mmCIF file of C-alpha atoms in Angstrom:
data_model
loop_
_atom_site.group_PDB
_atom_site.id
_atom_site.type_symbol
_atom_site.label_atom_id
_atom_site.label_comp_id
_atom_site.label_asym_id
_atom_site.label_seq_id
_atom_site.Cartn_x
_atom_site.Cartn_y
_atom_site.Cartn_z
ATOM 1 C CA MET A 1 61.707 158.823 81.075
ATOM 2 C CA GLN A 2 58.930 157.689 79.613
ATOM 3 C CA PHE A 3 61.419 156.369 77.017
ATOM 4 C CA TYR A 4 64.209 155.832 79.156
ATOM 5 C CA ARG A 5 62.039 153.241 81.394
ATOM 6 C CA GLN A 6 59.957 152.737 77.772
ATOM 7 C CA ASN A 7 64.327 151.118 76.337
ATOM 8 C CA MET A 8 66.411 150.592 79.096
ATOM 9 C CA GLY A 9 64.455 150.392 82.634
ATOM 10 C CA GLY A 10 60.382 148.997 82.913
ATOM 11 C CA GLY A 11 59.609 145.496 81.526
ATOM 12 C CA SER A 12 62.718 145.917 79.169
ATOM 13 C CA ALA A 13 65.496 143.491 80.424
ATOM 14 C CA ALA A 14 69.341 145.318 80.527
ATOM 15 C CA ARG A 15 71.263 142.250 78.799
ATOM 16 C CA ASP A 16 69.923 143.702 75.376
ATOM 17 C CA TYR A 17 72.007 147.663 76.296
ATOM 18 C CA PRO A 18 75.328 146.491 77.624
ATOM 19 C CA LEU A 19 76.641 148.880 75.130
ATOM 20 C CA GLU A 20 75.032 152.315 76.586
ATOM 21 C CA TYR A 21 76.144 151.075 80.304
ATOM 22 C CA PHE A 22 79.534 151.063 78.954
ATOM 23 C CA SER A 23 79.796 154.510 77.620
ATOM 24 C CA ALA A 24 77.607 156.142 80.380
ATOM 25 C CA SER A 25 80.451 154.837 83.175
ATOM 26 C CA THR A 26 83.213 155.483 80.823
ATOM 27 C CA LEU A 27 81.152 159.087 80.382
ATOM 28 C CA ALA A 28 80.750 159.239 84.593
ATOM 29 C CA ALA A 29 84.306 158.349 84.846
ATOM 30 C CA VAL A 30 86.310 160.499 82.471
ATOM 31 C CA LEU A 31 84.295 163.522 84.662
ATOM 32 C CA ASN A 32 84.752 161.872 87.983
ATOM 33 C CA TYR A 33 89.189 161.394 86.982
ATOM 34 C CA PRO A 34 90.015 164.782 88.295
ATOM 35 C CA LEU A 35 87.859 164.930 92.233
ATOM 36 C CA TRP A 36 89.191 161.224 91.853
ATOM 37 C CA ARG A 37 93.024 162.009 91.490
ATOM 38 C CA ALA A 38 92.361 164.507 94.438
ATOM 39 C CA SER A 39 90.627 162.356 97.201
ATOM 40 C CA ALA A 40 94.095 160.118 96.192
ATOM 41 C CA LEU A 41 96.092 162.751 97.277
ATOM 42 C CA GLY A 42 94.828 163.754 100.082
ATOM 43 C CA GLN A 43 94.014 160.247 101.128
ATOM 44 C CA SER A 44 97.279 158.935 100.978
ATOM 45 C CA GLY A 45 98.792 161.941 102.660
ATOM 46 C CA PHE A 46 101.058 163.208 99.431
ATOM 47 C CA ARG A 47 103.372 165.872 100.077
ATOM 48 C CA VAL A 48 102.197 168.471 96.833
ATOM 49 C CA VAL A 49 103.686 171.480 96.371
ATOM 50 C CA LEU A 50 102.990 173.937 93.273
ATOM 51 C CA GLN A 51 105.620 174.323 91.067
ATOM 52 C CA ALA A 52 105.310 178.495 90.791
ATOM 53 C CA GLY A 53 106.302 178.478 86.844
ATOM 54 C CA ASN A 54 103.172 175.933 86.314
ATOM 55 C CA HIS A 55 100.674 177.934 87.733
ATOM 56 C CA PRO A 56 99.988 182.147 87.113
ATOM 57 C CA PRO A 57 101.173 183.993 89.581
ATOM 58 C CA ILE A 58 97.843 185.298 91.451
ATOM 59 C CA ILE A 59 96.764 180.934 92.009
ATOM 60 C CA SER A 60 100.597 180.040 93.407
ATOM 61 C CA ASN A 61 100.174 182.863 95.560
ATOM 62 C CA PHE A 62 96.878 181.629 96.968
ATOM 63 C CA VAL A 63 97.611 178.799 96.965
ATOM 64 C CA SER A 64 100.980 178.786 99.341
ATOM 65 C CA SER A 65 98.713 181.186 102.243
ATOM 66 C CA VAL A 66 95.991 178.268 101.865
ATOM 67 C CA PRO A 67 98.554 174.812 101.035
ATOM 68 C CA SER A 68 95.827 172.489 101.874
ATOM 69 C CA LEU A 69 94.778 173.461 98.256
ATOM 70 C CA ALA A 70 97.252 172.572 96.651
ATOM 71 C CA PRO A 71 95.613 168.666 96.132
ATOM 72 C CA TYR A 72 92.660 169.661 94.676
ATOM 73 C CA PHE A 73 94.951 172.300 92.130
ATOM 74 C CA TYR A 74 96.866 170.381 90.976
ATOM 75 C CA ALA A 75 94.316 167.166 90.834
ATOM 76 C CA PHE A 76 93.266 169.187 87.718
ATOM 77 C CA SER A 77 96.252 170.153 86.529
ATOM 78 C CA PRO A 78 99.149 167.934 83.932
ATOM 79 C CA PRO A 79 100.966 165.540 83.946
ATOM 80 C CA TYR A 80 98.023 162.719 84.309
ATOM 81 C CA LYS A 81 99.745 160.142 85.549
ATOM 82 C CA GLY A 82 97.588 156.641 84.530
ATOM 83 C CA LEU A 83 94.799 158.635 83.059
ATOM 84 C CA ALA A 84 93.700 155.981 81.235
ATOM 85 C CA ALA A 85 94.553 152.956 82.967
ATOM 86 C CA THR A 86 92.438 154.994 85.753
ATOM 87 C CA VAL A 87 89.310 155.940 83.754
ATOM 88 C CA MET A 88 89.035 152.414 81.651
ATOM 89 C CA GLY A 89 89.158 150.586 85.749
ATOM 90 C CA MET A 90 85.817 153.508 86.804
ATOM 91 C CA SER A 91 84.561 152.316 83.071
ATOM 92 C CA TRP A 92 84.513 148.290 83.389
ATOM 93 C CA ALA A 93 83.771 148.362 87.298
ATOM 94 C CA ARG A 94 80.679 150.769 86.573
ATOM 95 C CA ALA A 95 79.757 148.947 83.957
ATOM 96 C CA ALA A 96 80.229 145.367 85.156
ATOM 97 C CA ILE A 97 77.742 146.633 88.499
ATOM 98 C CA PHE A 98 75.048 148.866 87.580
ATOM 99 C CA TYR A 99 74.818 146.207 84.200
ATOM 100 C CA GLY A 100 75.709 143.529 86.608
ATOM 101 C CA SER A 101 72.822 144.805 88.593
ATOM 102 C CA ASP A 102 69.392 144.119 86.600
ATOM 103 C CA ILE A 103 70.775 141.212 85.514
ATOM 104 C CA GLY A 104 71.247 139.677 88.570
ATOM 105 C CA LYS A 105 68.025 140.887 89.897
ATOM 106 C CA GLU A 106 66.003 139.857 86.755
ATOM 107 C CA PHE A 107 67.925 136.951 87.918
ATOM 108 C CA PHE A 108 66.220 136.647 91.501
ATOM 109 C CA GLU A 109 63.545 137.364 90.429
ATOM 110 C CA SER A 110 62.757 134.659 88.880
ATOM 111 C CA ARG A 111 64.001 132.954 91.182
ATOM 112 C CA GLY A 112 60.898 134.141 93.191
ATOM 113 C CA LEU A 113 63.633 136.633 96.246
ATOM 114 C CA SER A 114 62.225 138.807 96.908
ATOM 115 C CA PRO A 115 62.013 142.305 94.857
ATOM 116 C CA SER A 116 63.331 144.158 98.523
ATOM 117 C CA VAL A 117 66.245 141.158 98.543
ATOM 118 C CA ALA A 118 66.770 140.839 94.600
ATOM 119 C CA THR A 119 67.507 143.994 94.230
ATOM 120 C CA LEU A 120 70.059 144.482 97.113
ATOM 121 C CA LEU A 121 71.754 141.275 96.527
ATOM 122 C CA PRO A 122 73.378 142.265 92.594
ATOM 123 C CA PRO A 123 75.210 145.138 93.669
ATOM 124 C CA LEU A 124 76.136 143.128 97.343
ATOM 125 C CA ILE A 125 78.424 140.241 95.076
ATOM 126 C CA VAL A 126 79.434 142.692 91.658
ATOM 127 C CA SER A 127 80.706 144.475 93.446
ATOM 128 C CA THR A 128 82.758 143.033 95.990
ATOM 129 C CA GLY A 129 84.424 140.962 93.422
ATOM 130 C CA VAL A 130 84.665 144.439 91.109
ATOM 131 C CA GLN A 131 86.721 145.483 94.290
ATOM 132 C CA CYS A 132 88.013 142.546 94.666
ATOM 133 C CA VAL A 133 89.103 142.334 90.961
ATOM 134 C CA ASN A 134 90.082 145.981 90.489
ATOM 135 C CA MET A 135 92.341 146.259 93.374
ATOM 136 C CA PRO A 136 96.388 145.675 91.765
ATOM 137 C CA LEU A 137 95.429 148.538 89.386
ATOM 138 C CA VAL A 138 93.925 150.929 92.501
ATOM 139 C CA ARG A 139 96.394 150.322 94.243
ATOM 140 C CA ALA A 140 99.641 151.441 91.397
ATOM 141 C CA THR A 141 97.529 153.922 89.779
ATOM 142 C CA ILE A 142 97.080 156.137 93.257
ATOM 143 C CA LEU A 143 101.241 155.249 93.149
ATOM 144 C CA LEU A 144 101.269 157.349 90.217
ATOM 145 C CA GLN A 145 99.609 160.596 92.156
ATOM 146 C CA ASN A 146 102.483 160.122 94.490
ATOM 147 C CA PRO A 147 104.414 164.411 92.871
ATOM 148 C CA GLU A 148 107.979 163.469 94.496
ATOM 149 C CA SER A 149 107.678 159.306 92.305
ATOM 150 C CA THR A 150 109.412 158.715 89.570
ATOM 151 C CA VAL A 151 107.304 155.624 88.187
ATOM 152 C CA PRO A 152 106.347 156.548 84.161
ATOM 153 C CA ASN A 153 102.973 154.002 83.948
ATOM 154 C CA ILE A 154 101.661 151.626 85.540
ATOM 155 C CA ARG A 155 103.526 147.877 84.520
ATOM 156 C CA GLU A 156 106.458 149.972 86.114
ATOM 157 C CA SER A 157 103.639 150.402 89.526
ATOM 158 C CA LEU A 158 102.554 147.482 89.319
ATOM 159 C CA LYS A 159 105.809 145.603 89.707
ATOM 160 C CA LEU A 160 107.208 148.797 92.425
ATOM 161 C CA ILE A 161 104.576 147.404 94.322
ATOM 162 C CA TYR A 162 105.282 143.863 93.757
ATOM 163 C CA CYS A 163 109.245 143.586 93.923
ATOM 164 C CA ARG A 164 108.762 145.853 97.831
ATOM 165 C CA HIS A 165 105.272 144.089 99.597
ATOM 166 C CA GLY A 166 105.458 140.839 97.788
ATOM 167 C CA LEU A 167 101.827 139.051 95.857
ATOM 168 C CA GLY A 168 99.526 140.173 98.526
ATOM 169 C CA GLY A 169 100.386 143.727 98.262
ATOM 170 C CA LEU A 170 98.363 144.536 95.456
ATOM 171 C CA TRP A 171 95.278 143.669 97.230
ATOM 172 C CA HIS A 172 96.974 145.674 100.480
ATOM 173 C CA GLY A 173 93.628 148.502 101.403
ATOM 174 C CA THR A 174 91.049 145.600 99.633
ATOM 175 C CA SER A 175 88.816 145.332 102.690
ATOM 176 C CA ALA A 176 89.160 149.659 102.915
ATOM 177 C CA GLY A 177 88.245 149.416 99.187
ATOM 178 C CA VAL A 178 85.122 146.978 99.625
ATOM 179 C CA LEU A 179 83.900 148.957 102.838
ATOM 180 C CA LYS A 180 84.201 151.847 101.619
ATOM 181 C CA THR A 181 82.399 150.579 98.025
ATOM 182 C CA VAL A 182 79.476 147.956 98.370
ATOM 183 C CA PRO A 183 77.392 150.256 100.412
ATOM 184 C CA LYS A 184 77.830 153.144 97.838
ATOM 185 C CA TYR A 185 77.256 151.400 95.284
ATOM 186 C CA CYS A 186 74.198 148.794 97.370
ATOM 187 C CA THR A 187 72.554 153.015 97.956
ATOM 188 C CA ALA A 188 72.113 153.677 94.732
ATOM 189 C CA ILE A 189 70.967 150.671 93.192
ATOM 190 C CA PHE A 190 68.385 150.937 95.495
ATOM 191 C CA VAL A 191 67.989 154.214 95.051
ATOM 192 C CA LYS A 192 67.605 154.428 90.931
ATOM 193 C CA ASP A 193 65.265 150.903 91.264
ATOM 194 C CA TYR A 194 62.391 152.610 93.727
ATOM 195 C CA PHE A 195 62.890 155.706 91.425
ATOM 196 C CA GLU A 196 62.092 153.106 87.836
ATOM 197 C CA ARG A 197 59.479 151.949 89.575
ATOM 198 C CA ILE A 198 57.332 154.889 90.797
ATOM 199 C CA LEU A 199 57.902 157.517 88.413
ATOM 200 C CA PRO A 200 56.372 157.881 85.752
#
């Protein structure tokens, strides 16, 4: 922890460590991808039926007796459609939020704002912006997760959304995404900064 405070926290400048922010965000995105996929399947209401030939009989029999588990088994199974785009989208978003929040905190503190405001204002601004920028990618990657979809890739998914719903369709659900994302990251940044201050 002392090494961390000397090299990433404490008085050191966050701008000195962009690679570390991006690397940590990419690792988190890779590990989180199957859980994100399961969540996307569940929230979208896509019908998931496991193919018996793709899983051992004991798993297929178990899931057929508890259908609500099918999205979780499907989420951890190949093919991983949209994996690269999803991981890259998550990676730059998380890196931008944490890196931007640390840079923003330094900026606002130098302007005389209170520590609490300087801590919460940057993730509020950055995570809102990131959600708006990322929304077309989010929509496209979620559409790819539909097991019944014949859309092969992100580009075709974006084209399909645009053809069906117009340009505005690419940002459909942005307000819900902001309401879900912004409080989460504001809380995470506040807790991170709090423990950086109190831990030795």
